[in-house]
Amino acid sequence: MSTTALSDNRYTRGIARFVSELQYEAIPPEVLTRIKLLMLDSIGCAIYGADLEWTRILQKTLTGLDTTQACAVWGTPYKLSAPHAALVNGTQVQGFELDDVHRQGVLHVGAVVLPALASIAETRRGMSGRDFLTAAVAGYEIGPRVGICMGPEHIAQGWHSGATLGVFSAAAGAARGLGLDVDRTVHALGIAGTQSAGLMAAQYGAMVKRMHAGRASQSGLYGALFAEQGFTGILNVLESEYGGFCTTFSRSQDRFQLDALTADLGQVWQTMGVALKFYSCVGSNHSTLDAIRAMQADHAFGAEDVEKILVHGSQVTMDHVGWKYEPQGLTSAQLNLPYCVATWLLDGDCFVDQFTEDKVADPDRMRIAEKVHVAHDPEITAKGSKFRHKVRVEVTLRDGTHMERTVEAGRGNEKNFASESDIVEKFEKLATHVLPRAHVEEIRDCVLGLDKLADGGALPRLLAARG
């Protein structure tokens, strides 16, 4: 193995320099506005997620093991150590397929960045609201770039990208939150990167799929905390020819683009590429639901009017969500495209109230899902990762009517981002399931006014339920 292979870390170090040296004043106003809205959305998802079966299991198990009580478990009265709080809070953000997604980078960003960063803000004094926002942006910028570097083949090979890529976003945000210098940020990334893990088979019903984001957030937090104390990581974690992240996860020396890691860093802001969800299901399903919604607006039809629906999508869409539905739990229901289409056709919505255990094996949903088929369209795949959610949907009705609609990305996507009022409405709708409205409004105002707060730790402390 060449000396260069052991020492060349220009991309890892380039990322670390950006993270360590990022200043609030260098972040464009539109990015600062966007990051607050993205944070509000993730926090709403987490508060709603506090009262789900799988998160209650984590809360009960970890509060039985960990009596540290340093950091809030959002939306609950519980407190845990910083790493355990990051694990649970990240799981809650990702708990019900409601949280953000960077489509090209294939990453749920808020679920990995915010829990780790919040744990630092809550346990370390001196972080202002502006510091918190700066660290959040640092985290939101990095993970998606690693995803763009790896391309959609990464998830197509079976890796759960939210978990594998997420460690880099979490480590970047936590390192900036701790104020680490460039060298220690390199080590934070190297410690986090070696903890990357997550298998897409979890989508077929396993609760553990929900935990992947929390585990990535925890791993990134460990990376930053250990590096702060002088613990060393893989210096060229992204570049190494043997055992590096890119070569190992791609099983190649060339099926990735290292240049994408630092290209236009600080000029093209990946934070602006994060999309929000307005359906309670995996992002790959949203463009199809929007296509059907649009066709119904032009020509009203319901579930019983449909003869068949054919969805043409990318290879990732077909592999990720196009499989034949079998009732295996809420996770598989929320990830399966035919089931979600059936849900929309029957209920006229696909939000939290549509996904309950009693509906997983609903005969009507399963019958309508049988009418939905997903086919690979090589032309869409050839367009690359920016178009991985693009679909062409054909609907044939029983009366012979045939309709077709092409949608590139779902509502709330980065090119047609949701309004502040829509995001606030979603946040309040979710959070009031768990917390009193007055408390929810206080959290809302805190997030949207975070840049004015002298104490950034006020936000995570506010996320605890009150007795």
Coordinates of C-alpha atoms in Angstrom, one line a residue:
M1 CA 0.0 0.0 0.0
S2 CA 1.4 3.4 -1.0
T3 CA 2.4 6.1 1.5
T4 CA -0.1 8.4 -0.2
A5 CA -2.9 6.0 0.6
L6 CA -2.0 6.3 4.3
S7 CA -1.5 10.1 4.4
D8 CA -3.7 11.8 1.8
N9 CA -6.7 13.2 3.6
R10 CA -7.3 16.4 1.6
Y11 CA -11.1 15.8 1.6
T12 CA -11.5 14.8 5.2
R13 CA -9.3 17.7 6.3
G14 CA -11.1 20.1 3.9
I15 CA -14.4 19.2 5.5
A16 CA -12.9 19.5 9.0
R17 CA -11.5 23.0 8.1
F18 CA -14.9 24.2 6.9
V19 CA -16.6 22.9 10.1
S20 CA -14.0 24.2 12.5
E21 CA -13.7 27.7 10.9
L22 CA -17.4 28.3 10.0
Q23 CA -18.7 31.6 11.5
Y24 CA -22.3 32.7 11.9
E25 CA -21.6 35.9 9.9
A26 CA -20.4 33.8 6.9
I27 CA -23.8 31.9 6.6
P28 CA -26.2 33.5 4.1
P29 CA -29.4 34.9 5.6
E30 CA -31.5 32.5 3.6
V31 CA -29.6 29.5 5.1
L32 CA -30.1 30.8 8.6
T33 CA -33.8 31.3 8.0
R34 CA -34.0 27.8 6.5
I35 CA -32.1 26.0 9.3
K36 CA -34.5 27.4 11.9
L37 CA -37.5 26.0 10.0
L38 CA -35.8 22.7 9.5
M39 CA -35.0 22.5 13.2
L40 CA -38.6 23.3 14.1
D41 CA -39.8 20.5 11.9
S42 CA -37.4 17.9 13.4
I43 CA -38.3 18.9 16.9
G44 CA -42.0 18.5 16.1
C45 CA -41.3 15.1 14.8
A46 CA -39.4 14.1 17.9
I47 CA -42.0 15.3 20.3
Y48 CA -44.7 13.4 18.5
G49 CA -42.3 10.4 18.5
A50 CA -42.0 10.5 22.2
D51 CA -45.2 8.5 22.7
L52 CA -44.6 5.7 20.2
E53 CA -44.2 2.1 21.2
W54 CA -40.6 1.7 20.0
T55 CA -39.4 4.9 21.7
R56 CA -41.2 4.0 24.9
I57 CA -39.2 0.8 24.9
L58 CA -35.9 2.7 24.6
Q59 CA -37.0 5.2 27.2
K60 CA -37.9 2.5 29.7
T61 CA -34.8 0.4 29.0
L62 CA -32.3 3.3 29.2
T63 CA -33.8 5.1 32.2
G64 CA -33.5 1.7 34.0
L65 CA -29.8 1.6 33.1
D66 CA -28.8 5.2 33.2
T67 CA -29.5 7.5 36.2
T68 CA -27.2 10.4 35.0
Q69 CA -30.1 12.8 34.3
A70 CA -28.0 15.3 32.3
C71 CA -30.1 15.8 29.2
A72 CA -33.8 15.9 28.4
V73 CA -35.6 13.2 26.4
W74 CA -37.7 15.5 24.3
G75 CA -41.4 15.6 25.0
T76 CA -41.0 13.5 28.2
P77 CA -40.0 14.1 31.8
Y78 CA -37.1 11.7 31.5
K79 CA -33.4 12.6 31.5
L80 CA -30.4 10.6 30.5
S81 CA -26.7 11.0 29.9
A82 CA -25.8 12.9 26.7
P83 CA -25.1 9.9 24.5
H84 CA -28.2 8.1 25.6
A85 CA -30.3 11.2 25.1
A86 CA -28.9 11.6 21.6
L87 CA -29.8 7.9 20.9
V88 CA -33.4 8.3 22.1
N89 CA -34.0 11.8 20.7
G90 CA -32.6 10.8 17.3
T91 CA -34.9 7.8 17.3
Q92 CA -37.9 10.0 18.1
V93 CA -37.1 12.4 15.3
Q94 CA -37.1 9.4 12.8
G95 CA -39.8 7.6 14.8
F96 CA -42.7 7.9 12.4
E97 CA -41.4 8.7 8.9
L98 CA -42.2 12.4 9.3
D99 CA -38.8 14.0 9.3
D100 CA -36.8 15.8 6.6
V101 CA -34.8 14.3 3.8
H102 CA -31.9 15.4 1.6
R103 CA -33.0 13.6 -1.5
Q104 CA -29.7 13.7 -3.4
G105 CA -27.7 12.9 -0.3
V106 CA -30.2 10.3 0.8
L107 CA -30.1 11.4 4.4
H108 CA -32.5 12.4 7.2
V109 CA -30.3 15.3 8.5
G110 CA -32.1 16.7 11.5
A111 CA -32.4 13.4 13.2
V112 CA -28.7 12.9 13.3
V113 CA -27.4 16.5 13.8
L114 CA -29.8 18.0 16.4
P115 CA -29.8 15.3 19.2
A116 CA -26.0 15.3 19.4
L117 CA -25.7 19.1 19.3
A118 CA -28.5 19.6 21.8
S119 CA -26.8 17.2 24.2
I120 CA -23.7 19.4 24.1
A121 CA -25.7 22.7 24.4
E122 CA -27.5 21.3 27.5
T123 CA -24.3 20.1 29.3
R124 CA -21.8 22.8 28.3
R125 CA -22.4 26.4 29.3
G126 CA -21.4 29.2 27.0
M127 CA -23.0 28.2 23.7
S128 CA -25.2 31.1 22.4
G129 CA -28.2 30.7 20.1
R130 CA -26.0 31.9 17.2
D131 CA -23.4 29.3 18.1
F132 CA -26.1 26.6 18.1
L133 CA -27.3 27.7 14.7
T134 CA -23.7 27.8 13.3
A135 CA -23.0 24.2 14.6
A136 CA -26.3 23.0 13.2
V137 CA -25.5 24.4 9.7
A138 CA -22.1 22.7 9.9
G139 CA -23.7 19.4 10.5
Y140 CA -26.4 19.8 7.9
E141 CA -23.7 20.6 5.3
I142 CA -21.5 17.6 5.7
G143 CA -23.6 14.3 5.7
P144 CA -25.4 15.2 2.5
R145 CA -22.1 15.7 0.8
V146 CA -20.9 12.3 1.8
G147 CA -24.2 10.9 0.4
I148 CA -23.7 12.8 -2.9
C149 CA -20.1 11.4 -3.1
M150 CA -21.4 7.8 -2.6
G151 CA -24.4 8.2 -5.0
P152 CA -27.7 6.2 -4.9
E153 CA -25.9 2.9 -5.3
H154 CA -25.0 3.1 -1.6
I155 CA -28.6 2.5 -0.5
A156 CA -29.2 0.2 -3.4
Q157 CA -26.5 -2.1 -2.0
G158 CA -28.5 -2.4 1.2
W159 CA -26.9 0.2 3.5
H160 CA -29.3 2.4 5.4
S161 CA -27.8 5.7 4.4
G162 CA -29.4 7.6 7.2
A163 CA -27.3 5.6 9.6
T164 CA -24.1 5.2 7.6
L165 CA -23.8 8.8 6.4
G166 CA -25.4 10.3 9.4
V167 CA -22.4 9.8 11.7
F168 CA -20.5 12.4 9.7
S169 CA -23.3 15.0 10.0
A170 CA -23.6 14.3 13.7
A171 CA -19.8 14.5 14.3
A172 CA -19.5 17.7 12.3
G173 CA -22.3 19.5 14.2
A174 CA -21.0 18.2 17.6
A175 CA -17.4 19.2 16.8
R176 CA -18.4 22.7 15.9
G177 CA -20.6 22.9 19.0
L178 CA -17.6 22.0 21.1
G179 CA -15.4 24.5 19.2
L180 CA -12.8 21.8 18.1
D181 CA -9.9 22.9 16.0
V182 CA -9.2 21.5 12.6
D183 CA -7.0 18.6 13.7
R184 CA -9.5 17.4 16.4
T185 CA -12.4 17.8 14.0
V186 CA -10.5 15.4 11.6
H187 CA -10.3 12.9 14.4
A188 CA -13.9 13.4 15.3
L189 CA -14.9 12.5 11.7
G190 CA -12.5 9.6 11.8
I191 CA -13.9 8.2 15.0
A192 CA -17.5 8.6 13.8
G193 CA -16.8 7.2 10.4
T194 CA -15.6 3.9 11.7
Q195 CA -18.9 3.5 13.6
S196 CA -21.0 3.7 10.4
A197 CA -23.6 0.9 10.3
G198 CA -27.2 0.3 9.3
L199 CA -28.9 -2.3 7.1
M200 CA -31.9 -1.6 4.9
A201 CA -33.5 -5.0 5.7
A202 CA -34.7 -3.2 8.8
Q203 CA -37.4 -1.5 6.6
Y204 CA -39.4 -4.7 6.4
G205 CA -41.1 -4.3 9.8
A206 CA -38.3 -4.0 12.3
M207 CA -38.4 -1.4 15.1
V208 CA -34.6 -1.0 14.8
K209 CA -35.0 1.0 11.6
R210 CA -36.3 3.8 13.7
M211 CA -33.2 3.6 15.9
H212 CA -30.6 3.9 13.1
A213 CA -30.7 7.8 13.2
G214 CA -30.3 7.9 17.0
R215 CA -27.4 5.5 16.9
A216 CA -25.7 7.6 14.2
S217 CA -26.3 10.8 16.3
Q218 CA -24.8 9.0 19.3
S219 CA -21.8 7.9 17.3
G220 CA -21.1 11.4 16.0
L221 CA -21.4 12.7 19.6
Y222 CA -18.9 10.1 20.8
G223 CA -16.5 11.1 17.9
A224 CA -16.5 14.7 18.9
L225 CA -16.3 14.2 22.7
F226 CA -13.5 11.6 22.4
A227 CA -11.5 13.8 19.9
E228 CA -11.8 16.7 22.3
Q229 CA -9.9 14.7 24.8
G230 CA -7.1 13.7 22.4
F231 CA -8.5 10.3 21.3
T232 CA -7.5 9.7 17.7
G233 CA -9.5 8.5 14.7
I234 CA -8.8 7.5 11.1
L235 CA -7.2 10.6 9.6
N236 CA -8.2 9.7 6.0
V237 CA -11.5 8.0 6.9
L238 CA -13.0 9.1 3.6
E239 CA -10.0 8.6 1.3
S240 CA -8.3 5.5 2.4
E241 CA -7.7 3.0 -0.4
Y242 CA -8.1 0.1 2.1
G243 CA -10.8 0.2 4.7
G244 CA -11.8 3.8 4.1
F245 CA -15.5 4.7 4.2
C246 CA -15.9 5.3 0.4
T247 CA -13.9 2.2 -0.8
T248 CA -15.5 -0.1 1.7
F249 CA -19.1 0.9 1.4
S250 CA -18.9 1.1 -2.4
R251 CA -16.8 -2.1 -2.7
S252 CA -14.7 -0.3 -5.2
Q253 CA -11.9 2.1 -5.9
D254 CA -13.9 4.3 -8.2
R255 CA -17.7 4.1 -7.7
F256 CA -17.7 7.3 -5.7
Q257 CA -16.8 11.0 -6.2
L258 CA -14.4 12.4 -3.6
D259 CA -14.5 15.8 -5.3
A260 CA -18.1 16.1 -4.3
L261 CA -17.1 16.2 -0.6
T262 CA -15.6 19.7 -0.8
A263 CA -16.8 21.1 -4.2
D264 CA -18.1 24.6 -3.7
L265 CA -18.1 24.1 0.1
G266 CA -19.3 27.3 1.7
Q267 CA -20.7 28.5 -1.6
V268 CA -23.3 25.9 -2.4
W269 CA -25.2 25.2 0.8
Q270 CA -26.6 21.7 1.1
T271 CA -28.8 22.9 4.0
M272 CA -31.0 24.4 1.2
G273 CA -31.3 21.0 -0.4
V274 CA -33.2 19.5 2.6
A275 CA -36.9 18.7 1.9
L276 CA -39.7 18.3 4.3
K277 CA -42.5 15.7 4.5
F278 CA -46.2 16.3 4.5
Y279 CA -47.0 12.6 4.4
S280 CA -46.2 10.2 7.2
C281 CA -44.2 7.8 5.1
V282 CA -40.8 7.4 3.5
G283 CA -39.8 10.2 1.1
S284 CA -39.5 7.9 -1.9
N285 CA -43.4 7.6 -1.8
H286 CA -44.2 11.3 -1.8
S287 CA -43.9 12.1 -5.5
T288 CA -46.3 9.2 -6.4
L289 CA -48.8 10.4 -3.8
D290 CA -48.6 13.9 -5.2
A291 CA -49.1 12.7 -8.7
I292 CA -52.3 10.8 -7.7
R293 CA -53.4 13.8 -5.7
A294 CA -53.0 16.1 -8.8
M295 CA -54.8 13.7 -11.1
Q296 CA -57.7 13.5 -8.6
A297 CA -57.9 17.3 -8.7
D298 CA -58.3 17.1 -12.5
H299 CA -60.6 14.1 -12.5
A300 CA -62.2 12.9 -9.3
F301 CA -61.8 9.2 -8.5
G302 CA -61.5 7.0 -5.5
A303 CA -60.1 3.6 -4.5
E304 CA -63.0 1.6 -6.0
D305 CA -62.8 3.4 -9.3
V306 CA -59.2 2.2 -9.9
E307 CA -58.4 -0.7 -12.2
K308 CA -54.6 -0.4 -11.9
I309 CA -51.8 2.0 -11.1
L310 CA -48.4 1.7 -12.6
V311 CA -45.5 3.7 -11.1
H312 CA -42.4 4.1 -13.2
G313 CA -39.4 5.1 -11.1
S314 CA -35.7 4.8 -10.5
Q315 CA -34.0 1.6 -9.5
V316 CA -33.7 2.9 -5.9
T317 CA -37.5 3.7 -5.8
M318 CA -38.3 0.2 -7.1
D319 CA -35.9 -1.5 -4.6
H320 CA -36.6 0.8 -1.7
V321 CA -40.4 1.0 -1.7
G322 CA -41.8 -1.0 -4.7
W323 CA -41.9 -4.5 -3.2
K324 CA -45.0 -6.5 -2.7
Y325 CA -46.7 -5.5 0.5
E326 CA -47.1 -8.0 3.4
P327 CA -48.4 -6.9 6.8
Q328 CA -45.2 -6.9 9.0
G329 CA -45.8 -3.9 11.1
L330 CA -46.0 -0.1 10.9
T331 CA -42.5 0.3 9.6
S332 CA -43.1 -1.8 6.5
A333 CA -46.5 -0.1 6.0
Q334 CA -44.9 3.3 6.0
L335 CA -42.2 2.3 3.6
N336 CA -44.2 0.4 1.1
L337 CA -45.5 2.4 -1.9
P338 CA -48.5 0.2 -2.8
Y339 CA -49.8 0.3 0.8
C340 CA -49.4 4.1 1.0
V341 CA -51.1 4.6 -2.4
A342 CA -54.0 2.4 -1.1
T343 CA -54.1 4.5 2.1
W344 CA -54.4 7.7 0.2
L345 CA -57.1 6.4 -2.1
L346 CA -59.2 5.1 0.8
D347 CA -58.7 8.0 3.3
G348 CA -57.7 11.0 1.3
D349 CA -54.7 11.5 3.5
C350 CA -51.5 9.7 4.5
F351 CA -50.5 11.3 7.8
V352 CA -50.1 10.1 11.4
D353 CA -53.8 9.0 11.9
Q354 CA -53.6 6.7 8.9
F355 CA -50.9 4.6 10.4
T356 CA -52.1 2.5 13.3
E357 CA -51.5 -1.1 14.2
D358 CA -55.1 -2.0 13.4
K359 CA -54.6 -0.9 9.8
V360 CA -51.4 -2.8 9.0
A361 CA -53.4 -5.8 7.8
D362 CA -56.6 -4.0 6.8
P363 CA -58.2 -6.1 4.0
D364 CA -59.3 -3.0 2.1
R365 CA -55.8 -1.5 2.1
M366 CA -54.2 -4.8 1.1
R367 CA -56.8 -5.3 -1.7
I368 CA -56.2 -1.9 -3.2
A369 CA -52.5 -2.2 -2.8
E370 CA -52.6 -5.2 -5.2
K371 CA -53.7 -2.8 -7.9
V372 CA -50.4 -0.8 -7.6
H373 CA -47.3 -1.9 -9.4
V374 CA -43.8 -0.3 -9.5
A375 CA -41.6 -0.7 -12.5
H376 CA -38.0 0.4 -13.1
D377 CA -37.5 3.2 -15.6
P378 CA -33.9 3.2 -16.8
E379 CA -34.2 6.7 -18.1
I380 CA -35.1 8.1 -14.7
T381 CA -32.2 6.1 -13.1
A382 CA -29.8 7.5 -15.7
K383 CA -30.6 11.0 -14.6
G384 CA -28.7 10.4 -11.3
S385 CA -29.3 11.0 -7.6
K386 CA -30.9 14.4 -8.0
F387 CA -33.9 12.7 -9.7
R388 CA -34.1 9.5 -7.6
H389 CA -37.7 10.4 -6.5
K390 CA -39.0 11.2 -9.9
V391 CA -41.9 9.1 -11.1
R392 CA -44.2 8.8 -14.0
V393 CA -47.6 7.5 -12.7
E394 CA -50.2 5.9 -14.9
V395 CA -53.7 5.4 -13.6
T396 CA -56.3 3.3 -15.4
L397 CA -59.9 3.5 -14.1
R398 CA -62.5 0.8 -14.4
D399 CA -64.5 2.9 -16.9
G400 CA -61.5 2.9 -19.2
T401 CA -60.2 6.4 -18.4
H402 CA -56.4 6.6 -18.5
M403 CA -54.4 9.4 -16.9
E404 CA -50.7 10.0 -16.5
R405 CA -48.7 12.4 -14.5
T406 CA -44.9 13.0 -13.9
V407 CA -43.6 14.4 -10.7
E408 CA -40.0 15.1 -9.9
A409 CA -40.2 15.6 -6.2
G410 CA -42.8 15.7 -3.5
R411 CA -44.4 18.8 -1.8
G412 CA -42.0 20.6 0.5
N413 CA -39.0 19.7 -1.7
E414 CA -36.0 21.9 -1.9
K415 CA -37.0 23.5 -5.2
N416 CA -40.5 24.4 -3.9
F417 CA -40.0 24.6 -0.2
A418 CA -42.9 24.8 2.2
S419 CA -44.0 28.2 3.7
E420 CA -43.2 29.1 7.3
S421 CA -46.9 28.9 8.1
D422 CA -47.2 25.3 6.7
I423 CA -44.1 24.2 8.7
V424 CA -45.4 25.9 11.9
E425 CA -48.8 24.2 11.3
K426 CA -47.2 20.8 10.9
F427 CA -45.0 21.4 14.0
E428 CA -48.0 22.4 16.2
K429 CA -50.2 19.6 14.8
L430 CA -47.5 17.0 15.8
A431 CA -46.3 18.5 19.1
T432 CA -49.8 19.1 20.6
H433 CA -50.3 15.3 20.5
V434 CA -47.9 15.2 23.5
L435 CA -47.5 18.7 25.0
P436 CA -49.9 21.4 26.0
R437 CA -50.4 24.1 23.4
A438 CA -48.9 26.9 25.5
H439 CA -45.7 24.8 25.9
V440 CA -45.7 24.1 22.2
E441 CA -46.0 27.7 21.3
E442 CA -43.1 28.6 23.7
I443 CA -40.9 26.0 21.9
R444 CA -41.9 27.4 18.5
D445 CA -41.0 31.0 19.5
C446 CA -37.7 29.8 21.0
V447 CA -36.6 28.0 17.8
L448 CA -37.6 30.8 15.5
G449 CA -35.9 33.4 17.7
L450 CA -32.8 31.3 18.6
D451 CA -30.4 33.7 17.0
K452 CA -31.4 36.3 19.7
L453 CA -30.8 34.0 22.7
A454 CA -27.6 34.4 24.8
D455 CA -28.0 30.8 26.0
G456 CA -28.4 28.2 23.2
G457 CA -28.9 25.5 25.9
A458 CA -32.3 27.1 26.7
L459 CA -33.8 25.3 23.7
P460 CA -33.0 21.7 24.7
R461 CA -34.0 22.4 28.3
L462 CA -37.3 23.7 27.0
L463 CA -38.0 20.4 25.2
A464 CA -38.6 18.5 28.4
A465 CA -42.1 17.8 29.5
R466 CA -43.1 19.7 32.6
G467 CA -44.5 18.0 35.6

